[in-house]
Coordinates of C-alpha atoms in Angstrom, one line a residue:
Chain H
M778 CA -30.2 0.9 -1.8
D779 CA -33.4 1.9 0.0
L780 CA -36.1 -0.4 -1.4
S781 CA -38.9 1.6 0.3
S782 CA -38.4 4.6 -2.0
L783 CA -36.7 3.0 -5.0
T784 CA -38.3 3.5 -8.4
I785 CA -37.7 1.8 -11.8
A786 CA -36.3 5.1 -13.1
A787 CA -33.8 5.4 -10.2
A788 CA -32.9 1.7 -10.4
R789 CA -32.3 2.1 -14.1
K790 CA -29.8 4.9 -13.5
A791 CA -28.1 3.0 -10.6
L792 CA -27.9 -0.3 -12.6
D793 CA -26.4 1.5 -15.7
A794 CA -23.9 3.4 -13.5
K795 CA -23.0 0.1 -11.8
D796 CA -23.9 1.5 -8.3
F797 CA -25.4 -1.9 -7.8
S798 CA -26.0 -5.0 -9.9
S799 CA -29.4 -6.5 -10.9
L800 CA -28.3 -9.6 -8.9
E801 CA -27.8 -7.5 -5.7
L802 CA -31.1 -5.7 -6.3
T803 CA -32.9 -9.0 -6.9
N804 CA -31.3 -10.5 -3.8
A805 CA -32.5 -7.6 -1.8
Y806 CA -36.1 -8.1 -2.9
V807 CA -35.8 -11.9 -2.3
Q808 CA -34.6 -11.2 1.3
N809 CA -37.3 -8.7 1.9
I810 CA -39.9 -11.2 0.7
A811 CA -38.5 -13.8 3.0
A812 CA -38.7 -11.3 5.9
R813 CA -42.1 -9.8 5.2
D814 CA -44.3 -12.0 3.1
K815 CA -45.2 -14.6 5.8
E816 CA -47.3 -11.8 7.2
I817 CA -48.4 -10.0 4.0
H818 CA -48.9 -13.0 1.7
A819 CA -48.5 -11.0 -1.5
Y820 CA -47.0 -13.9 -3.3
L821 CA -48.4 -17.3 -4.2
E822 CA -45.0 -18.4 -5.4
V823 CA -41.5 -16.8 -5.4
W824 CA -39.0 -17.8 -8.1
E825 CA -35.8 -16.9 -6.4
D826 CA -33.6 -19.2 -8.4
S827 CA -34.8 -18.3 -11.8
A828 CA -35.0 -14.6 -10.7
R829 CA -31.3 -14.7 -9.8
A830 CA -30.4 -16.4 -13.2
E831 CA -32.4 -13.7 -15.0
A832 CA -30.7 -11.0 -12.9
K833 CA -27.2 -12.4 -13.9
A834 CA -28.2 -12.4 -17.6
A835 CA -29.4 -8.8 -17.2
D836 CA -26.1 -7.8 -15.6
E837 CA -24.2 -9.2 -18.6
R838 CA -26.5 -7.3 -20.9
I839 CA -26.0 -4.1 -18.9
A840 CA -22.2 -4.6 -19.0
K841 CA -22.4 -4.8 -22.8
G842 CA -24.2 -1.5 -22.8
D843 CA -27.3 -3.1 -24.3
A844 CA -29.8 -2.3 -21.5
K845 CA -33.4 -1.5 -22.2
P846 CA -35.6 0.4 -19.7
L847 CA -36.6 -2.8 -17.8
T848 CA -33.3 -4.8 -18.1
G849 CA -32.6 -6.2 -14.6
I850 CA -35.7 -4.7 -13.0
P851 CA -37.4 -7.1 -10.5
L852 CA -41.1 -7.4 -11.2
A853 CA -44.1 -9.3 -9.7
I854 CA -46.7 -10.8 -12.0
K855 CA -50.4 -11.4 -11.2
D856 CA -51.3 -15.1 -11.1
N857 CA -53.7 -14.8 -14.1
I858 CA -50.9 -13.9 -16.6
L859 CA -49.2 -16.8 -18.3
I860 CA -45.5 -17.5 -18.2
K861 CA -44.5 -20.6 -20.1
G862 CA -43.7 -23.5 -17.8
R863 CA -44.8 -21.7 -14.7
V864 CA -47.9 -22.5 -12.6
A865 CA -50.6 -19.9 -13.3
S866 CA -53.6 -20.6 -11.1
S867 CA -55.7 -17.4 -11.0
A868 CA -55.7 -18.2 -7.2
S869 CA -58.2 -21.0 -8.0
K870 CA -58.3 -24.6 -6.9
I871 CA -59.4 -25.5 -10.4
L872 CA -56.0 -24.4 -11.8
E873 CA -53.9 -25.0 -8.7
N874 CA -51.4 -27.2 -10.6
Y875 CA -51.9 -25.8 -14.1
R876 CA -48.6 -24.9 -15.9
A877 CA -48.8 -22.4 -18.7
S878 CA -48.0 -23.7 -22.2
Y879 CA -47.1 -20.4 -23.6
D880 CA -46.1 -16.8 -22.7
A881 CA -48.6 -14.0 -22.6
T882 CA -47.6 -11.2 -25.0
V883 CA -46.8 -8.9 -22.1
I884 CA -44.4 -11.5 -20.8
T885 CA -42.7 -12.0 -24.2
K886 CA -42.2 -8.2 -24.2
L887 CA -40.8 -8.1 -20.7
K888 CA -38.5 -11.1 -21.4
E889 CA -37.2 -9.3 -24.5
Q890 CA -36.3 -6.4 -22.3
G891 CA -34.5 -8.7 -19.8
A892 CA -36.8 -8.0 -16.8
V893 CA -36.5 -10.2 -13.7
F894 CA -39.6 -12.1 -12.6
L895 CA -39.7 -12.5 -8.8
G896 CA -42.9 -14.5 -8.5
R897 CA -46.6 -14.7 -9.0
T898 CA -48.9 -12.6 -6.8
N899 CA -52.1 -13.4 -5.0
M900 CA -55.5 -12.2 -6.2
D901 CA -59.2 -12.7 -5.9
E902 CA -60.0 -16.0 -7.7
F903 CA -60.2 -15.4 -11.4
A904 CA -60.0 -11.6 -10.6
M905 CA -63.5 -11.6 -9.1
G906 CA -63.4 -9.4 -6.0
S907 CA -62.3 -6.2 -4.4
S908 CA -60.2 -7.4 -1.4
T909 CA -58.1 -10.4 -2.4
E910 CA -60.1 -12.4 0.2
N911 CA -61.6 -14.5 -2.6
S912 CA -58.2 -16.2 -3.2
A913 CA -58.4 -20.0 -2.7
F914 CA -55.0 -19.7 -1.0
G915 CA -55.8 -17.2 1.8
P916 CA -56.0 -13.4 1.8
T917 CA -53.3 -10.8 1.3
R918 CA -52.8 -8.2 4.0
N919 CA -52.3 -4.5 3.5
P920 CA -48.7 -3.4 4.4
A921 CA -50.1 -0.1 5.6
D922 CA -52.3 -1.9 8.2
T923 CA -52.1 -5.7 8.3
S924 CA -55.6 -6.0 9.8
R925 CA -57.0 -4.6 6.5
V926 CA -57.3 -5.8 2.9
P927 CA -55.0 -4.5 0.2
G928 CA -58.0 -4.1 -2.1
G929 CA -58.4 -6.4 -5.1
S930 CA -58.4 -8.2 -7.3
S931 CA -54.7 -7.4 -7.9
G932 CA -54.1 -7.1 -4.2
G933 CA -51.0 -9.3 -4.2
S934 CA -49.4 -7.1 -6.8
A935 CA -50.3 -3.9 -5.0
A936 CA -49.0 -5.2 -1.6
A937 CA -45.8 -6.5 -3.2
V938 CA -45.0 -3.0 -4.5
S939 CA -46.1 -1.1 -1.5
G940 CA -44.4 -3.6 0.8
S941 CA -41.1 -3.2 -1.1
M942 CA -41.2 -6.8 -2.2
A943 CA -41.1 -5.9 -5.9
L944 CA -40.0 -2.7 -7.8
A945 CA -43.2 -2.8 -9.8
A946 CA -45.9 -5.3 -10.8
L947 CA -48.4 -6.3 -13.4
G948 CA -52.1 -6.6 -12.6
S949 CA -55.3 -6.8 -14.6
D950 CA -58.3 -4.5 -14.3
T951 CA -61.8 -5.5 -15.3
G952 CA -63.7 -3.1 -13.0
G953 CA -61.1 -1.5 -10.9
S954 CA -58.8 -4.4 -10.0
I955 CA -55.6 -2.4 -10.6
R956 CA -56.7 1.1 -9.4
Q957 CA -58.6 0.2 -6.3
P958 CA -55.7 -1.9 -4.7
A959 CA -53.3 0.8 -5.8
S960 CA -55.4 3.4 -4.0
H961 CA -55.6 1.2 -0.8
C962 CA -51.9 0.5 -0.8
G963 CA -50.7 4.0 -1.7
I964 CA -49.2 3.4 -5.1
V965 CA -49.9 4.2 -8.7
G966 CA -52.2 1.9 -10.8
L967 CA -53.1 2.3 -14.5
K968 CA -56.0 0.8 -16.3
T969 CA -55.0 1.0 -19.9
T970 CA -57.1 1.9 -22.9
Y971 CA -59.1 -1.1 -24.0
G972 CA -57.1 -2.7 -26.8
S973 CA -53.8 -0.9 -26.0
V974 CA -52.2 -3.8 -24.2
S975 CA -52.6 -7.3 -25.5
R976 CA -54.8 -9.7 -23.6
F977 CA -53.2 -12.7 -25.2
G978 CA -52.2 -14.9 -22.3
L979 CA -54.3 -13.1 -19.7
M980 CA -56.9 -15.5 -18.3
P981 CA -60.2 -13.9 -19.5
M982 CA -62.8 -12.8 -17.0
G983 CA -64.9 -10.1 -18.7
S984 CA -63.4 -10.0 -22.2
S985 CA -64.9 -6.7 -23.2
L986 CA -63.6 -5.1 -20.0
D987 CA -60.3 -6.8 -19.1
Q988 CA -57.0 -5.0 -19.5
I989 CA -53.5 -5.7 -18.2
G990 CA -51.7 -2.7 -16.6
P991 CA -48.9 -1.6 -14.3
L992 CA -48.8 -1.1 -10.5
T993 CA -45.9 1.1 -9.6
R994 CA -44.5 3.5 -7.0
T995 CA -44.6 6.6 -9.3
V996 CA -46.4 7.9 -12.4
E997 CA -43.1 7.9 -14.3
D998 CA -42.6 4.2 -13.5
A999 CA -46.2 3.5 -14.7
R1000 CA -45.4 5.1 -18.0
I1001 CA -42.1 3.1 -18.3
L1002 CA -43.9 -0.2 -17.7
F1003 CA -46.9 0.8 -19.9
D1004 CA -44.5 1.7 -22.8
A1005 CA -42.9 -1.7 -22.4
I1006 CA -46.0 -3.8 -22.6
R1007 CA -48.3 -1.9 -25.0
G1008 CA -48.6 -2.3 -28.7
N1009 CA -50.8 -3.9 -31.4
D1010 CA -50.9 -7.7 -31.3
T1011 CA -52.4 -10.0 -33.9
Y1012 CA -52.9 -12.6 -31.2
D1013 CA -55.5 -10.4 -29.5
S1014 CA -58.6 -9.9 -31.7
T1015 CA -59.5 -6.6 -30.1
S1016 CA -56.1 -5.0 -30.3
L1017 CA -55.8 -1.3 -31.2
P1018 CA -53.3 0.0 -33.8
D1019 CA -50.2 1.5 -32.1
Y1020 CA -50.7 5.2 -31.1
P1021 CA -48.4 7.9 -29.8
L1022 CA -49.1 9.4 -26.4
K1023 CA -50.3 13.0 -26.5
E1024 CA -50.7 15.4 -23.7
K1025 CA -53.7 17.6 -23.9
G1026 CA -54.9 20.7 -22.0
K1027 CA -55.6 21.5 -18.4
V1028 CA -59.3 21.2 -18.0
V1029 CA -60.5 18.6 -15.5
G1030 CA -64.2 17.7 -15.2
V1031 CA -65.9 16.4 -12.1
P1032 CA -69.3 14.6 -12.3
R1033 CA -70.5 16.1 -9.0
A1034 CA -74.0 14.7 -9.1
F1035 CA -72.6 11.2 -9.2
M1036 CA -70.6 11.7 -6.1
K1037 CA -73.2 13.1 -3.8
E1038 CA -73.8 9.9 -1.8
G1039 CA -71.8 7.0 -0.4
V1040 CA -68.3 8.6 -0.2
D1041 CA -66.4 8.4 3.0
D1042 CA -65.8 11.9 4.5
G1043 CA -62.0 11.5 4.7
V1044 CA -61.9 10.3 1.1
K1045 CA -64.0 13.3 0.0
S1046 CA -61.7 15.7 1.8
V1047 CA -58.6 14.2 0.1
F1048 CA -60.5 14.5 -3.2
E1049 CA -61.4 18.1 -2.7
K1050 CA -57.9 19.0 -1.6
T1051 CA -56.4 17.4 -4.7
L1052 CA -58.8 19.4 -6.9
E1053 CA -57.7 22.6 -5.1
A1054 CA -54.0 21.7 -5.7
L1055 CA -54.8 21.2 -9.4
V1056 CA -56.5 24.7 -9.5
K1057 CA -53.4 26.2 -7.8
G1058 CA -51.3 24.4 -10.4
G1059 CA -53.1 26.2 -13.3
Y1060 CA -55.8 23.7 -14.0
E1061 CA -59.5 24.6 -14.6
V1062 CA -61.9 22.3 -12.7
R1063 CA -65.5 22.3 -13.9
D1064 CA -68.6 20.2 -13.3
V1065 CA -69.6 17.7 -16.0
D1066 CA -73.0 16.3 -16.5
M1067 CA -72.8 12.5 -16.9
P1068 CA -76.4 11.4 -16.2
N1069 CA -75.9 7.7 -16.8
L1070 CA -73.0 7.1 -14.4
P1071 CA -75.2 6.0 -11.6
Y1072 CA -76.2 3.0 -13.8
A1073 CA -72.6 2.0 -14.4
L1074 CA -72.4 -0.4 -11.4
P1075 CA -75.6 -2.2 -12.1
V1076 CA -74.6 -2.5 -15.8
Y1077 CA -71.3 -3.8 -14.8
Y1078 CA -72.8 -6.5 -12.6
I1079 CA -74.8 -7.8 -15.5
I1080 CA -72.2 -7.6 -18.3
C1081 CA -69.3 -8.9 -16.2
P1082 CA -71.1 -12.0 -14.8
A1083 CA -72.5 -12.7 -18.3
E1084 CA -69.0 -12.7 -19.7
V1085 CA -67.7 -14.7 -16.7
S1086 CA -70.3 -17.4 -17.2
T1087 CA -69.3 -17.9 -20.8
N1088 CA -65.5 -17.5 -20.3
L1089 CA -65.3 -19.8 -17.4
A1090 CA -67.1 -22.6 -19.3
R1091 CA -63.7 -23.7 -20.5
Y1092 CA -62.8 -24.9 -17.0
D1093 CA -64.5 -28.3 -17.3
G1094 CA -62.0 -30.9 -16.1
I1095 CA -61.3 -32.2 -19.6
R1096 CA -58.3 -30.5 -21.2
Y1097 CA -56.4 -29.1 -18.3
G1098 CA -56.6 -28.3 -14.6
L1099 CA -58.5 -30.1 -11.9
S1100 CA -60.7 -33.0 -12.9
S1101 CA -62.9 -34.8 -10.4
P1102 CA -63.5 -38.5 -11.4
A1103 CA -67.1 -39.4 -11.9
D1104 CA -69.3 -41.9 -13.8
T1105 CA -70.7 -39.7 -16.5
I1106 CA -69.3 -36.7 -18.4
H1107 CA -72.0 -34.5 -17.0
E1108 CA -70.9 -35.3 -13.4
V1109 CA -67.2 -34.8 -14.4
Y1110 CA -68.2 -31.2 -15.3
T1111 CA -70.5 -30.5 -12.3
K1112 CA -68.2 -32.0 -9.7
T1113 CA -65.0 -30.5 -11.1
R1114 CA -66.6 -27.1 -11.2
G1115 CA -68.3 -27.5 -7.9
I1116 CA -65.1 -28.4 -6.1
G1117 CA -62.8 -26.2 -8.2
F1118 CA -64.5 -22.8 -8.1
G1119 CA -64.9 -20.7 -4.9
P1120 CA -68.2 -19.1 -3.7
E1121 CA -67.8 -15.7 -5.5
V1122 CA -66.9 -17.4 -8.8
R1123 CA -69.9 -19.7 -8.5
R1124 CA -72.2 -16.8 -7.6
R1125 CA -71.1 -14.8 -10.7
I1126 CA -71.4 -17.8 -13.0
L1127 CA -75.0 -18.3 -11.8
I1128 CA -75.9 -14.7 -12.2
G1129 CA -74.4 -14.6 -15.6
T1130 CA -76.3 -17.8 -16.6
F1131 CA -79.5 -16.1 -15.4
V1132 CA -79.0 -12.8 -17.3
L1133 CA -78.2 -14.6 -20.5
S1134 CA -81.0 -17.2 -20.2
S1135 CA -83.8 -17.3 -22.6
G1136 CA -86.7 -15.0 -21.5
Y1137 CA -84.4 -12.8 -19.4
A1138 CA -81.6 -11.8 -21.8
D1139 CA -83.6 -8.9 -23.3
A1140 CA -84.4 -7.4 -19.9
Y1141 CA -81.0 -7.8 -18.4
Y1142 CA -78.1 -8.5 -20.8
R1143 CA -79.3 -6.6 -23.9
K1144 CA -80.7 -3.7 -21.8
A1145 CA -77.3 -3.5 -20.0
R1146 CA -75.5 -3.3 -23.4
D1147 CA -77.8 -0.4 -24.4
V1148 CA -77.1 1.5 -21.1
R1149 CA -73.4 0.8 -21.5
N1150 CA -73.6 2.6 -24.9
L1151 CA -75.3 5.5 -23.1
I1152 CA -72.4 5.6 -20.5
R1153 CA -69.9 5.5 -23.4
A1154 CA -71.8 8.5 -25.0
D1155 CA -71.7 10.3 -21.6
F1156 CA -67.9 10.1 -21.7
E1157 CA -67.6 11.1 -25.3
R1158 CA -69.7 14.2 -24.7
A1159 CA -67.8 15.1 -21.5
F1160 CA -64.5 14.8 -23.3
D1161 CA -65.7 17.4 -25.8
S1162 CA -65.3 20.0 -23.1
V1163 CA -62.7 18.6 -20.6
D1164 CA -59.4 16.8 -21.0
A1165 CA -59.8 14.4 -18.1
I1166 CA -62.5 13.4 -15.5
A1167 CA -61.7 13.2 -11.8
L1168 CA -63.3 10.7 -9.4
P1169 CA -62.3 9.1 -6.2
T1170 CA -60.8 5.7 -6.9
A1171 CA -62.8 3.9 -4.2
P1172 CA -65.6 5.2 -1.9
G1173 CA -63.6 4.5 1.2
P1174 CA -60.1 3.5 2.5
A1175 CA -59.0 -0.1 2.9
F1176 CA -61.5 -2.0 5.0
K1177 CA -60.9 -4.7 7.6
I1178 CA -60.4 -8.3 6.6
G1179 CA -63.7 -10.0 6.9
E1180 CA -65.7 -6.8 7.0
K1181 CA -67.5 -7.4 3.7
T1182 CA -67.1 -11.0 3.0
N1183 CA -70.7 -12.0 3.9
D1184 CA -72.3 -9.2 1.9
P1185 CA -71.6 -9.5 -1.8
L1186 CA -73.5 -6.3 -2.6
A1187 CA -71.4 -4.3 -0.1
M1188 CA -68.3 -5.7 -1.8
Y1189 CA -69.6 -4.7 -5.2
L1190 CA -70.2 -1.1 -4.1
E1191 CA -66.5 -0.8 -3.6
D1192 CA -66.2 -0.7 -7.4
I1193 CA -68.8 2.2 -7.9
F1194 CA -66.2 4.7 -9.2
S1195 CA -63.8 2.3 -10.9
V1196 CA -66.1 0.3 -13.2
T1197 CA -67.1 3.2 -15.4
P1198 CA -63.9 3.5 -17.4
N1199 CA -63.9 -0.2 -18.1
L1200 CA -67.5 0.0 -19.5
A1201 CA -66.4 2.9 -21.8
G1202 CA -63.0 1.3 -22.7
V1203 CA -61.2 4.5 -21.7
P1204 CA -58.0 4.6 -19.6
A1205 CA -57.9 5.6 -16.0
I1206 CA -55.1 6.1 -13.4
S1207 CA -55.1 6.0 -9.6
V1208 CA -52.5 8.2 -8.0
P1209 CA -51.8 8.5 -4.3
A1210 CA -53.3 11.8 -3.1
G1211 CA -53.4 11.7 0.7
S1212 CA -54.5 9.5 3.6
V1213 CA -57.1 9.1 6.3
E1214 CA -56.5 8.0 9.9
R1215 CA -58.2 4.9 11.2
D1216 CA -57.2 3.2 14.5
D1217 CA -54.1 5.3 14.7
K1218 CA -53.0 4.2 11.3
E1219 CA -52.5 6.3 8.2
L1220 CA -54.4 4.7 5.3
P1221 CA -53.6 5.8 1.8
V1222 CA -56.3 7.3 -0.5
G1223 CA -56.0 7.5 -4.2
F1224 CA -57.3 10.0 -6.7
Q1225 CA -58.6 8.7 -10.0
L1226 CA -58.3 10.4 -13.4
V1227 CA -60.1 9.1 -16.4
G1228 CA -59.0 10.0 -20.0
P1229 CA -60.4 9.6 -23.5
M1230 CA -59.5 6.6 -25.6
R1231 CA -55.7 6.6 -26.1
G1232 CA -55.4 9.4 -23.5
E1233 CA -52.8 7.9 -21.2
G1234 CA -50.4 10.8 -22.1
T1235 CA -52.8 13.3 -20.5
L1236 CA -53.3 11.1 -17.5
F1237 CA -49.6 10.9 -16.9
T1238 CA -49.1 14.6 -17.1
I1239 CA -51.9 15.5 -14.6
A1240 CA -51.1 12.6 -12.3
K1241 CA -47.4 13.8 -12.2
D1242 CA -48.6 17.3 -11.2
I1243 CA -50.7 15.7 -8.4
E1244 CA -47.6 13.8 -7.3
K1245 CA -45.5 17.0 -7.3
S1246 CA -48.2 19.0 -5.3
R1247 CA -47.9 16.6 -2.3
Chain Z
M1066 CA -89.3 -7.9 -11.5
T1067 CA -87.6 -11.1 -10.3
Q1068 CA -89.7 -12.9 -7.8
K1069 CA -88.2 -16.4 -7.6
V1070 CA -85.0 -17.6 -9.2
D1071 CA -84.6 -21.3 -9.7
V1072 CA -81.0 -21.5 -8.7
R1073 CA -80.9 -25.3 -9.0
A1074 CA -81.9 -25.1 -12.6
L1075 CA -79.3 -22.4 -13.3
A1076 CA -76.6 -24.5 -11.6
N1077 CA -77.6 -27.4 -13.8
L1078 CA -77.3 -25.2 -16.9
A1079 CA -73.9 -23.9 -15.7
R1080 CA -72.7 -27.5 -15.0
L1081 CA -72.1 -26.5 -11.4
E1082 CA -72.6 -28.8 -8.4
V1083 CA -74.0 -26.7 -5.5
S1084 CA -74.7 -28.0 -2.0
D1085 CA -78.1 -27.6 -0.4
E1086 CA -76.7 -25.3 2.1
E1087 CA -75.2 -23.0 -0.5
L1088 CA -78.3 -23.3 -2.6
A1089 CA -80.3 -21.8 0.3
R1090 CA -77.9 -18.9 0.6
L1091 CA -77.8 -18.3 -3.1
E1092 CA -81.6 -18.2 -3.3
K1093 CA -81.5 -15.1 -1.1
E1094 CA -78.3 -13.5 -2.5
I1095 CA -79.1 -13.8 -6.2
P1096 CA -82.5 -12.1 -6.1
A1097 CA -80.9 -9.3 -4.0
I1098 CA -78.2 -8.8 -6.6
L1099 CA -80.7 -8.9 -9.4
G1100 CA -82.9 -6.4 -7.6
F1101 CA -79.9 -4.1 -7.5
V1102 CA -79.0 -4.4 -11.2
E1103 CA -82.6 -4.1 -12.2
T1104 CA -82.4 -0.3 -11.5
I1105 CA -81.2 0.0 -15.2
Q1106 CA -84.8 -0.6 -16.2
A1107 CA -85.5 3.0 -15.3
V1108 CA -83.2 4.2 -18.1
S1109 CA -85.0 5.2 -21.2
G1110 CA -83.7 6.2 -24.6
A1111 CA -80.7 4.8 -26.4
A1112 CA -77.4 6.1 -27.7
G1113 CA -77.2 6.5 -31.4
E1114 CA -75.3 3.8 -33.2
V1115 CA -71.7 4.4 -32.3
A1116 CA -68.9 3.0 -34.4
P1117 CA -67.0 0.9 -31.9
E1118 CA -63.3 1.8 -31.4
V1119 CA -62.3 -1.9 -31.3
R1120 CA -63.8 -4.6 -33.3
N1121 CA -62.9 -8.3 -33.4
V1122 CA -60.3 -8.7 -36.1
M1123 CA -59.2 -12.2 -37.0
R1124 CA -55.7 -13.1 -38.1
E1125 CA -55.2 -14.2 -41.7
D1126 CA -55.3 -18.0 -41.7
V1127 CA -51.8 -18.3 -43.0
N1128 CA -48.4 -19.7 -42.0
P1129 CA -49.6 -22.6 -39.8
H1130 CA -47.0 -24.0 -37.4
E1131 CA -45.5 -27.4 -38.1
S1132 CA -48.1 -30.0 -37.3
G1133 CA -47.6 -31.8 -33.9
I1134 CA -45.0 -29.5 -32.4
H1135 CA -47.3 -28.5 -29.5
T1136 CA -49.1 -31.8 -29.2
E1137 CA -47.1 -33.2 -26.3
E1138 CA -47.1 -29.9 -24.4
L1139 CA -50.9 -29.5 -24.6
L1140 CA -51.7 -33.1 -24.0
S1141 CA -49.5 -33.3 -21.0
A1142 CA -51.9 -30.9 -19.3
A1143 CA -54.9 -33.1 -19.8
P1144 CA -56.2 -34.9 -16.7
S1145 CA -56.7 -38.1 -18.8
R1146 CA -55.3 -39.2 -22.1
K1147 CA -55.0 -42.1 -24.4
G1148 CA -52.1 -41.9 -26.8
D1149 CA -52.4 -38.6 -28.6
L1150 CA -56.0 -38.1 -27.6
V1151 CA -57.7 -36.5 -24.6
A1152 CA -59.8 -39.2 -22.9
V1153 CA -63.3 -38.4 -21.8
K1154 CA -66.3 -40.3 -20.4
Q1155 CA -68.8 -41.5 -23.0
V1156 CA -70.8 -38.5 -24.3
L1157 CA -73.7 -40.2 -26.0
S1158 CA -75.4 -43.1 -24.3
R1159 CA -78.4 -45.3 -25.1
K1160 CA -81.5 -44.5 -23.1
K1161 CA -82.1 -47.0 -20.3

């Protein structure tokens, strides 16, 4: 078996045909992790013993002819998704030793299918960041060029898949945290329709934005994993009713005015070539006017910190996690949170506290909510005339480790094209589309497609056509 | 719009201990970030009321689990406990 090109779909066939067993496959990944992950640091913890046990159980199930699409498939799980009895730290000191007391709904679904869990992957602390450098446990390196970041916040999941250290992975996407690392690592990443995949058991960051989704090598694999984890869940209060995937027509819109500035030339050229390939493949590409998109990033950096500051109030040193001893309860809170949270998390909590504070909430938070509705309306209007909207996933290729760590605004700009679908709740996929050369290394570049609510079917169809055209 | 942000007061509201050194840095960074997000003030007009696709839907309050079956599991995560209670420092105190 060649792990560097193996897909879930191919592994399924091979497992069912008994070409190799899940145990052999799992062992191959465990060996690869041992060989490569010292350098890459995609994983915070590898569960080789339990993974082998899960693989053996999967092999028995396969032998009985009872295999589901993910039975025996070795997966990596982002460190902010709960697996009962396992440490889930969100790459934060404040939860360094926290063990989950229940399974996230997505984990329950994967366990029912008999998937194999290889380990938990590194991330920006509490999913805040675009490079995985904000992990309390050290950065992850991009397998395509180890002097560069893998993107973030699901950088560990992306590097695990692109580095052949997992067949596929789960990540979470609040403003691009699945798609941007997928783009930087040369794999497929899907941000699912808000409400399609249960958030139960995902550590909340921006609750109106967060979604769990797959990081995979191919579009087909993304669909397989998406089908396995989606579905209505009464444990998530904003869960959508189940819906069938529909494929719609062949009109792709491009908000040209929004892309005029700030895009790397190489990324732009990959984007244009991909559009040309779509036209050759029978698609119509047309401009769409979405006048409020330039405000998406500022809106995001109000809404997200506001939700962060409320969501992270739960980490207080009382019920679980780190607790710093002090004389008064106030000091227990302030010291625990001061020691437990890293700089970016603290920054966002403070910004969120500001934009929600009395006297400023109208000008910031409520205004941002209004503009968010305008952005949502821009998408609705655009989808009256097009089936999907194309954008670069990120404005540039993977950057050097340390390049943006001292400039929070430069880091935020990394999300300029990826935050808009989260604000609108609509699905978006990043699919590998080409590469740019930097320092004699080929750096992958992704192409982003945004669909209407419940529009994953259309995204898969177009993304597959892009895959085929390369 | 924002001239000076009282970061120390925000940190106190957010129950967050921040060192003097970090405070000095944040006093520069936070106004810069707020200056960036303030660009939305230029947007006029509002979208018509849109019926949201997803609303908060609560579960029916039925079929409770057997009392106590999760107690040990949840309490074992607490940094400090007394019997079946989470122990905390005194919350209310008499003024000195």
